[in-house]
mmCIF file of C-alpha atoms and ligand atoms in Angstrom:
data_model
loop_
_atom_site.group_PDB
_atom_site.id
_atom_site.type_symbol
_atom_site.label_atom_id
_atom_site.label_comp_id
_atom_site.label_asym_id
_atom_site.label_seq_id
_atom_site.Cartn_x
_atom_site.Cartn_y
_atom_site.Cartn_z
ATOM 1 C CA MET A 1 3.105 6.004 3.766
ATOM 2 C CA ARG A 2 4.852 3.070 6.308
ATOM 3 C CA SER A 3 2.615 0.529 6.203
ATOM 4 C CA LYS A 4 0.293 -0.739 9.257
ATOM 5 C CA ALA A 5 1.470 -4.469 8.394
ATOM 6 C CA SER A 6 5.057 -3.865 8.816
ATOM 7 C CA ILE A 7 7.873 -5.108 11.712
ATOM 8 C CA LYS A 8 9.739 -1.904 13.010
ATOM 9 C CA GLY A 9 8.996 -0.087 9.345
ATOM 10 C CA HIS A 10 9.791 -3.182 7.326
ATOM 11 C CA PRO A 11 6.492 -3.823 5.555
ATOM 12 C CA ILE A 12 5.832 -7.609 5.721
ATOM 13 C CA HIS A 13 3.241 -8.560 2.748
ATOM 14 C CA PRO A 14 7.246 -8.106 0.605
ATOM 15 C CA ILE A 15 8.405 -10.448 2.624
ATOM 16 C CA LEU A 16 6.004 -13.014 2.204
ATOM 17 C CA ILE A 17 5.020 -12.840 -1.588
ATOM 18 C CA PRO A 18 8.219 -14.651 -3.159
ATOM 19 C CA PHE A 19 6.897 -17.733 -1.451
ATOM 20 C CA PRO A 20 3.714 -18.158 -3.260
ATOM 21 C CA ILE A 21 5.537 -16.946 -6.393
ATOM 22 C CA ALA A 22 8.061 -19.238 -6.083
ATOM 23 C CA PHE A 23 6.227 -22.354 -5.560
ATOM 24 C CA LEU A 24 3.248 -21.780 -7.965
ATOM 25 C CA ILE A 25 5.794 -21.737 -10.900
ATOM 26 C CA GLY A 26 7.747 -24.223 -9.347
ATOM 27 C CA THR A 27 4.443 -26.458 -9.523
ATOM 28 C CA LEU A 28 4.239 -25.496 -13.689
ATOM 29 C CA LEU A 29 7.553 -26.418 -14.416
ATOM 30 C CA PHE A 30 7.474 -29.877 -12.251
ATOM 31 C CA ASP A 31 4.764 -31.201 -14.538
ATOM 32 C CA ILE A 32 6.115 -29.192 -17.445
ATOM 33 C CA LEU A 33 8.929 -31.591 -16.223
ATOM 34 C CA HIS A 34 6.396 -34.715 -15.342
ATOM 35 C CA ILE A 35 5.133 -34.635 -18.893
ATOM 36 C CA THR A 36 8.401 -34.447 -20.978
ATOM 37 C CA SER A 37 10.239 -36.773 -18.918
ATOM 38 C CA GLY A 38 7.325 -39.698 -17.984
ATOM 39 C CA ASN A 39 8.665 -39.415 -14.299
ATOM 40 C CA ARG A 40 5.413 -39.394 -12.023
ATOM 41 C CA SER A 41 7.532 -38.113 -9.136
ATOM 42 C CA TYR A 42 7.816 -34.762 -10.696
ATOM 43 C CA ARG A 43 4.085 -35.008 -11.131
ATOM 44 C CA GLN A 44 4.009 -35.606 -7.039
ATOM 45 C CA THR A 45 5.949 -32.900 -6.381
ATOM 46 C CA ALA A 46 4.415 -30.256 -8.235
ATOM 47 C CA GLY A 47 1.182 -31.217 -6.537
ATOM 48 C CA TYR A 48 3.537 -30.686 -3.207
ATOM 49 C CA LEU A 49 4.379 -27.541 -4.189
ATOM 50 C CA GLU A 50 0.812 -26.397 -5.633
ATOM 51 C CA ILE A 51 -0.547 -27.135 -1.941
ATOM 52 C CA ALA A 52 2.885 -24.692 -0.472
ATOM 53 C CA GLY A 53 1.885 -22.065 -2.608
ATOM 54 C CA ILE A 54 -2.045 -21.907 -2.110
ATOM 55 C CA VAL A 55 -1.350 -21.556 1.748
ATOM 56 C CA SER A 56 1.581 -19.528 1.343
ATOM 57 C CA ALA A 57 -0.370 -17.028 -1.103
ATOM 58 C CA ILE A 58 -3.018 -17.003 1.738
ATOM 59 C CA ILE A 59 -1.024 -16.025 4.356
ATOM 60 C CA ALA A 60 0.675 -13.311 2.309
ATOM 61 C CA ALA A 61 -2.470 -11.766 1.559
ATOM 62 C CA ILE A 62 -3.245 -11.438 5.323
ATOM 63 C CA PRO A 63 -0.896 -8.283 5.671
ATOM 64 C CA GLY A 64 -1.687 -6.879 1.940
ATOM 65 C CA VAL A 65 -5.580 -7.038 2.957
ATOM 66 C CA ILE A 66 -4.173 -5.003 6.196
ATOM 67 C CA ASP A 67 -1.969 -2.464 4.159
ATOM 68 C CA TYR A 68 -4.894 -2.136 1.462
ATOM 69 C CA PHE A 69 -7.283 -0.855 3.971
ATOM 70 C CA LYS A 70 -5.000 0.779 5.970
ATOM 71 C CA THR A 71 -2.190 1.931 3.942
ATOM 72 C CA VAL A 72 -2.810 2.619 0.382
ATOM 73 C CA PRO A 73 -4.602 6.689 0.513
ATOM 74 C CA PRO A 74 -8.450 6.353 -0.219
ATOM 75 C CA ASN A 75 -9.725 7.842 -3.352
ATOM 76 C CA SER A 76 -6.805 7.212 -4.898
ATOM 77 C CA SER A 77 -5.376 5.739 -8.544
ATOM 78 C CA GLY A 78 -2.983 3.741 -6.021
ATOM 79 C CA LYS A 79 -6.447 2.767 -4.331
ATOM 80 C CA LYS A 80 -8.040 1.344 -7.660
ATOM 81 C CA ARG A 81 -4.248 -0.286 -8.411
ATOM 82 C CA ALA A 82 -4.446 -2.470 -5.402
ATOM 83 C CA ALA A 83 -7.845 -3.370 -5.758
ATOM 84 C CA LEU A 84 -7.336 -4.482 -8.742
ATOM 85 C CA HIS A 85 -3.737 -6.257 -7.984
ATOM 86 C CA GLY A 86 -5.554 -8.333 -4.726
ATOM 87 C CA LEU A 87 -8.674 -9.390 -7.274
ATOM 88 C CA ILE A 88 -6.238 -11.005 -9.679
ATOM 89 C CA ASN A 89 -4.179 -12.616 -7.264
ATOM 90 C CA ILE A 90 -7.721 -14.236 -5.536
ATOM 91 C CA SER A 91 -8.466 -15.479 -9.038
ATOM 92 C CA LEU A 92 -4.890 -16.933 -9.971
ATOM 93 C CA VAL A 93 -5.145 -18.742 -6.539
ATOM 94 C CA VAL A 94 -8.069 -20.213 -7.457
ATOM 95 C CA VAL A 95 -7.239 -21.606 -10.806
ATOM 96 C CA PHE A 96 -3.669 -23.227 -8.899
ATOM 97 C CA ALA A 97 -7.036 -24.854 -6.543
ATOM 98 C CA VAL A 98 -9.290 -26.131 -9.830
ATOM 99 C CA ALA A 99 -5.816 -27.308 -11.235
ATOM 100 C CA TYR A 100 -4.772 -29.096 -7.852
ATOM 101 C CA VAL A 101 -8.375 -30.496 -7.308
ATOM 102 C CA LEU A 102 -8.593 -31.925 -10.964
ATOM 103 C CA ARG A 103 -4.847 -32.698 -10.416
ATOM 104 C CA ASP A 104 -5.630 -36.750 -10.322
ATOM 105 C CA ASN A 105 -8.639 -36.832 -12.677
ATOM 106 C CA SER A 106 -7.431 -35.013 -15.636
ATOM 107 C CA SER A 107 -4.767 -34.739 -18.273
ATOM 108 C CA THR A 108 -2.067 -33.460 -17.213
ATOM 109 C CA THR A 109 -2.513 -31.111 -20.445
ATOM 110 C CA LEU A 110 -5.015 -29.925 -19.210
ATOM 111 C CA ILE A 111 -3.627 -29.376 -15.492
ATOM 112 C CA ILE A 112 -0.225 -27.531 -17.428
ATOM 113 C CA GLY A 113 -3.078 -25.076 -19.273
ATOM 114 C CA LEU A 114 -4.544 -24.139 -16.346
ATOM 115 C CA GLU A 115 -1.540 -23.207 -13.981
ATOM 116 C CA ALA A 116 0.704 -21.946 -16.997
ATOM 117 C CA ILE A 117 -3.099 -19.168 -16.920
ATOM 118 C CA GLY A 118 -2.415 -18.951 -13.171
ATOM 119 C CA VAL A 119 1.226 -18.392 -13.815
ATOM 120 C CA ILE A 120 0.494 -15.160 -16.426
ATOM 121 C CA MET A 121 -1.647 -14.002 -13.987
ATOM 122 C CA LEU A 122 1.105 -14.163 -11.331
ATOM 123 C CA PHE A 123 3.108 -11.594 -13.657
ATOM 124 C CA ILE A 124 0.258 -9.197 -14.316
ATOM 125 C CA SER A 125 -0.250 -8.890 -10.544
ATOM 126 C CA GLY A 126 3.686 -8.608 -9.479
ATOM 127 C CA TRP A 127 4.149 -6.034 -12.340
ATOM 128 C CA LEU A 128 0.808 -3.888 -9.897
ATOM 129 C CA GLY A 129 2.406 -4.769 -6.907
ATOM 130 C CA GLY A 130 6.093 -3.254 -8.330
ATOM 131 C CA THR A 131 4.216 -0.140 -8.930
ATOM 132 C CA LEU A 132 2.160 0.378 -5.506
ATOM 133 C CA ALA A 133 5.527 -0.471 -4.293
ATOM 134 C CA TYR A 134 8.185 1.398 -6.027
ATOM 135 C CA ARG A 135 5.638 4.345 -7.930
ATOM 136 C CA ASN A 136 3.022 4.825 -5.024
ATOM 137 C CA GLN A 137 5.753 4.194 -2.406
ATOM 138 C CA ILE A 138 2.827 1.930 -0.194
ATOM 139 C CA GLY A 139 4.606 0.586 2.709
ATOM 140 C CA VAL A 140 7.779 3.099 2.019
ATOM 141 C CA ASP A 141 8.955 4.406 5.386
ATOM 142 C CA ILE A 142 10.119 8.013 3.712
ATOM 143 C CA ARG A 143 12.670 10.067 5.396
ATOM 144 C CA TYR A 144 14.349 13.309 4.660
ATOM 145 C CA ALA A 145 16.344 15.293 6.442
ATOM 146 C CA GLY A 146 14.504 16.491 10.179
ATOM 147 C CA ALA A 147 11.313 14.661 8.878
ATOM 148 C CA GLY A 148 11.257 12.645 12.266
ATOM 149 C CA LYS A 149 9.621 9.320 13.081
ATOM 150 C CA TRP A 150 6.571 8.577 11.242
ATOM 151 C CA ASN A 151 3.340 9.690 13.457
ATOM 152 C CA GLU A 152 -0.244 9.729 12.881
ATOM 153 C CA THR A 153 -3.095 9.593 15.352
ATOM 154 C CA HIS A 154 -7.011 9.151 15.307
ATOM 155 C CA VAL A 155 -8.944 11.319 16.774
ATOM 156 C CA ALA A 156 -12.799 11.331 17.415
ATOM 157 C CA ASP A 157 -14.782 12.944 14.204
ATOM 158 C CA ASN A 158 -16.157 16.258 16.564
ATOM 159 C CA LYS A 159 -17.220 19.222 14.592
ATOM 160 C CA GLY A 160 -15.329 22.650 16.321
ATOM 161 C CA LEU A 161 -11.811 22.286 17.010
ATOM 162 C CA ILE A 162 -10.514 19.290 17.609
ATOM 163 C CA GLU A 163 -7.477 18.431 19.908
ATOM 164 C CA VAL A 164 -4.437 16.865 17.492
ATOM 165 C CA ALA A 165 -0.984 17.548 19.553
ATOM 166 C CA THR A 166 0.866 19.143 21.538
ATOM 167 C CA ALA A 167 2.942 22.472 20.710
ATOM 168 C CA ASP A 168 6.104 20.591 21.216
ATOM 169 C CA GLU A 169 5.410 17.529 19.331
ATOM 170 C CA LEU A 170 6.955 18.452 16.061
ATOM 171 C CA LYS A 171 9.649 20.170 15.192
ATOM 172 C CA THR A 172 10.241 22.670 11.561
ATOM 173 C CA ASP A 173 9.284 20.654 8.242
ATOM 174 C CA GLN A 174 7.681 17.899 10.586
ATOM 175 C CA MET A 175 4.237 16.095 9.890
ATOM 176 C CA LYS A 176 1.332 14.489 11.754
ATOM 177 C CA LEU A 177 -1.562 12.686 10.068
ATOM 178 C CA ILE A 178 -4.339 13.229 11.707
ATOM 179 C CA HIS A 179 -7.447 10.428 10.796
ATOM 180 C CA ILE A 180 -10.643 12.378 12.005
ATOM 181 C CA GLY A 181 -13.478 9.607 11.229
ATOM 182 C CA THR A 182 -12.511 8.474 7.339
ATOM 183 C CA LYS A 183 -10.982 12.355 7.252
ATOM 184 C CA ARG A 184 -6.880 12.212 6.797
ATOM 185 C CA ILE A 185 -5.637 16.099 7.339
ATOM 186 C CA VAL A 186 -1.765 16.475 7.632
ATOM 187 C CA LEU A 187 -0.261 18.687 10.724
ATOM 188 C CA GLY A 188 2.724 20.199 9.807
ATOM 189 C CA LYS A 189 5.116 22.305 11.105
ATOM 190 C CA THR A 190 6.965 25.382 9.130
ATOM 191 C CA ASP A 191 9.037 28.188 10.043
ATOM 192 C CA SER A 192 5.591 30.330 10.617
ATOM 193 C CA GLY A 193 4.115 28.119 12.906
ATOM 194 C CA TYR A 194 1.735 24.991 12.997
ATOM 195 C CA PHE A 195 -0.639 24.285 9.476
ATOM 196 C CA ALA A 196 -3.187 21.954 8.610
ATOM 197 C CA PHE A 197 -4.415 20.604 5.029
ATOM 198 C CA ASP A 198 -5.811 17.364 3.077
ATOM 199 C CA ASP A 199 -3.484 14.464 3.144
ATOM 200 C CA ARG A 200 -4.825 13.977 -0.495
ATOM 201 C CA CYS A 201 -2.767 15.252 -3.394
ATOM 202 C CA THR A 202 -5.598 17.016 -6.214
ATOM 203 C CA HIS A 203 -3.989 15.282 -8.786
ATOM 204 C CA ARG A 204 -4.120 11.571 -8.335
ATOM 205 C CA GLY A 205 -4.898 11.227 -4.432
ATOM 206 C CA GLY A 206 -1.446 10.697 -3.303
ATOM 207 C CA SER A 207 -0.909 10.854 0.297
ATOM 208 C CA LEU A 208 0.706 14.249 1.233
ATOM 209 C CA ALA A 209 1.665 13.101 4.345
ATOM 210 C CA GLY A 210 4.028 10.737 3.054
ATOM 211 C CA GLY A 211 5.759 13.329 0.862
ATOM 212 C CA THR A 212 8.249 15.675 2.027
ATOM 213 C CA MET A 213 7.369 19.172 3.623
ATOM 214 C CA ILE A 214 10.364 22.081 3.511
ATOM 215 C CA CYS A 215 10.100 25.655 3.752
ATOM 216 C CA GLY A 216 6.121 25.787 3.861
ATOM 217 C CA THR A 217 6.042 23.465 0.773
ATOM 218 C CA VAL A 218 4.665 20.049 0.626
ATOM 219 C CA GLN A 219 5.341 17.740 -2.276
ATOM 220 C CA CYS A 220 3.427 14.510 -3.683
ATOM 221 C CA PRO A 221 5.484 11.661 -3.272
ATOM 222 C CA TRP A 222 3.953 10.061 -6.188
ATOM 223 C CA HIS A 223 4.538 12.486 -8.693
ATOM 224 C CA GLY A 224 5.763 15.930 -7.277
ATOM 225 C CA SER A 225 3.081 18.347 -6.958
ATOM 226 C CA GLN A 226 3.670 21.175 -5.003
ATOM 227 C CA PHE A 227 1.523 23.042 -2.497
ATOM 228 C CA ASP A 228 1.864 26.395 0.032
ATOM 229 C CA CYS A 229 1.123 24.659 3.697
ATOM 230 C CA SER A 230 -0.399 28.155 4.474
ATOM 231 C CA THR A 231 -2.917 28.747 1.493
ATOM 232 C CA GLY A 232 -2.989 25.250 -0.364
ATOM 233 C CA VAL A 233 -2.595 26.752 -3.416
ATOM 234 C CA VAL A 234 -0.447 24.875 -6.432
ATOM 235 C CA LYS A 235 2.808 25.717 -6.693
ATOM 236 C CA ALA A 236 3.855 22.947 -8.572
ATOM 237 C CA GLY A 237 1.714 20.416 -11.124
ATOM 238 C CA PRO A 238 1.088 17.953 -12.666
ATOM 239 C CA ALA A 239 -1.937 18.660 -9.901
ATOM 240 C CA LYS A 240 -4.324 21.440 -11.012
ATOM 241 C CA GLU A 241 -6.547 22.359 -7.669
ATOM 242 C CA ASN A 242 -5.363 23.340 -4.940
ATOM 243 C CA ILE A 243 -5.923 21.449 -1.326
ATOM 244 C CA ALA A 244 -8.613 22.547 1.103
ATOM 245 C CA ILE A 245 -6.674 24.212 4.410
ATOM 246 C CA TYR A 246 -7.911 24.009 7.876
ATOM 247 C CA PRO A 247 -7.333 26.772 10.682
ATOM 248 C CA VAL A 248 -5.238 26.020 13.582
ATOM 249 C CA GLN A 249 -4.956 27.267 17.155
ATOM 250 C CA GLU A 250 -2.728 26.576 19.618
ATOM 251 C CA LEU A 251 -4.075 27.125 23.566
ATOM 252 C CA ASN A 252 -2.554 26.555 26.561
ATOM 253 C CA GLY A 253 0.092 24.421 24.590
ATOM 254 C CA ILE A 254 -1.864 22.248 22.949
ATOM 255 C CA ILE A 255 -2.283 22.708 18.715
ATOM 256 C CA TYR A 256 -6.317 22.305 17.545
ATOM 257 C CA ILE A 257 -7.812 21.635 14.191
ATOM 258 C CA LYS A 258 -11.316 23.632 13.661
ATOM 259 C CA TYR A 259 -12.565 21.048 11.109
HETATM 260 S S1 LIG B 1 -1.140 11.743 -6.921
HETATM 261 FE FE1 LIG B 1 0.272 12.593 -8.663
HETATM 262 S S2 LIG B 1 1.475 14.463 -7.878
HETATM 263 FE FE2 LIG B 1 0.245 13.972 -6.428
#
């Protein structure tokens, strides 16, 4: 799914995270250099790197938090993974902050121990972040032939007919994500007309709006489950449950979903 914290479709969080990774690992390396060489200038450099690492981690967290709330599909395995990723990141920043506070009055061995724990947490968090980016495709702006630009809108949560698009807004095989309050519904245009279905894949909660829709079938981007857009029936697993569908009406060039 396209990131909500992005510049022209380029997600900001991955652009910023190399800085805290480099600074915080550098902190540990320079403290090790200090203890092995006895040269105090290494210790001073480590202190500066630690401040830079903590500050840049906090800055990098801002687009990450935005993506957590606005981009990662709700009620999904990716949401749990993203929560764990964020929790580990907060914890490791606290560990490095404690190491910095204790730096002048504690043994270098204790400081290095804390920083080593922080770096291990950094690797675990990076692993989870990699899974979020490369498997869950959080922040990936998917383009298949004729998919058009990422398209989504928020509408009021009124029961009954809800206006969601104009009749000529989508071309065949294009989708639009509709947020109705906290509910996420996909409007898709097939050769047979418009259809509306749940955005949430019944396997592990992948966003179908971030997937591919061709010939009236939508494919989840996470593990490839396929659903019939008109009936919601599973055409290919691993999903076993059908997705919910919603009636669509066209009146005077406007598309409405009955919800
Ligand atoms: S979440 Fe696994 S196929 Fe959709």
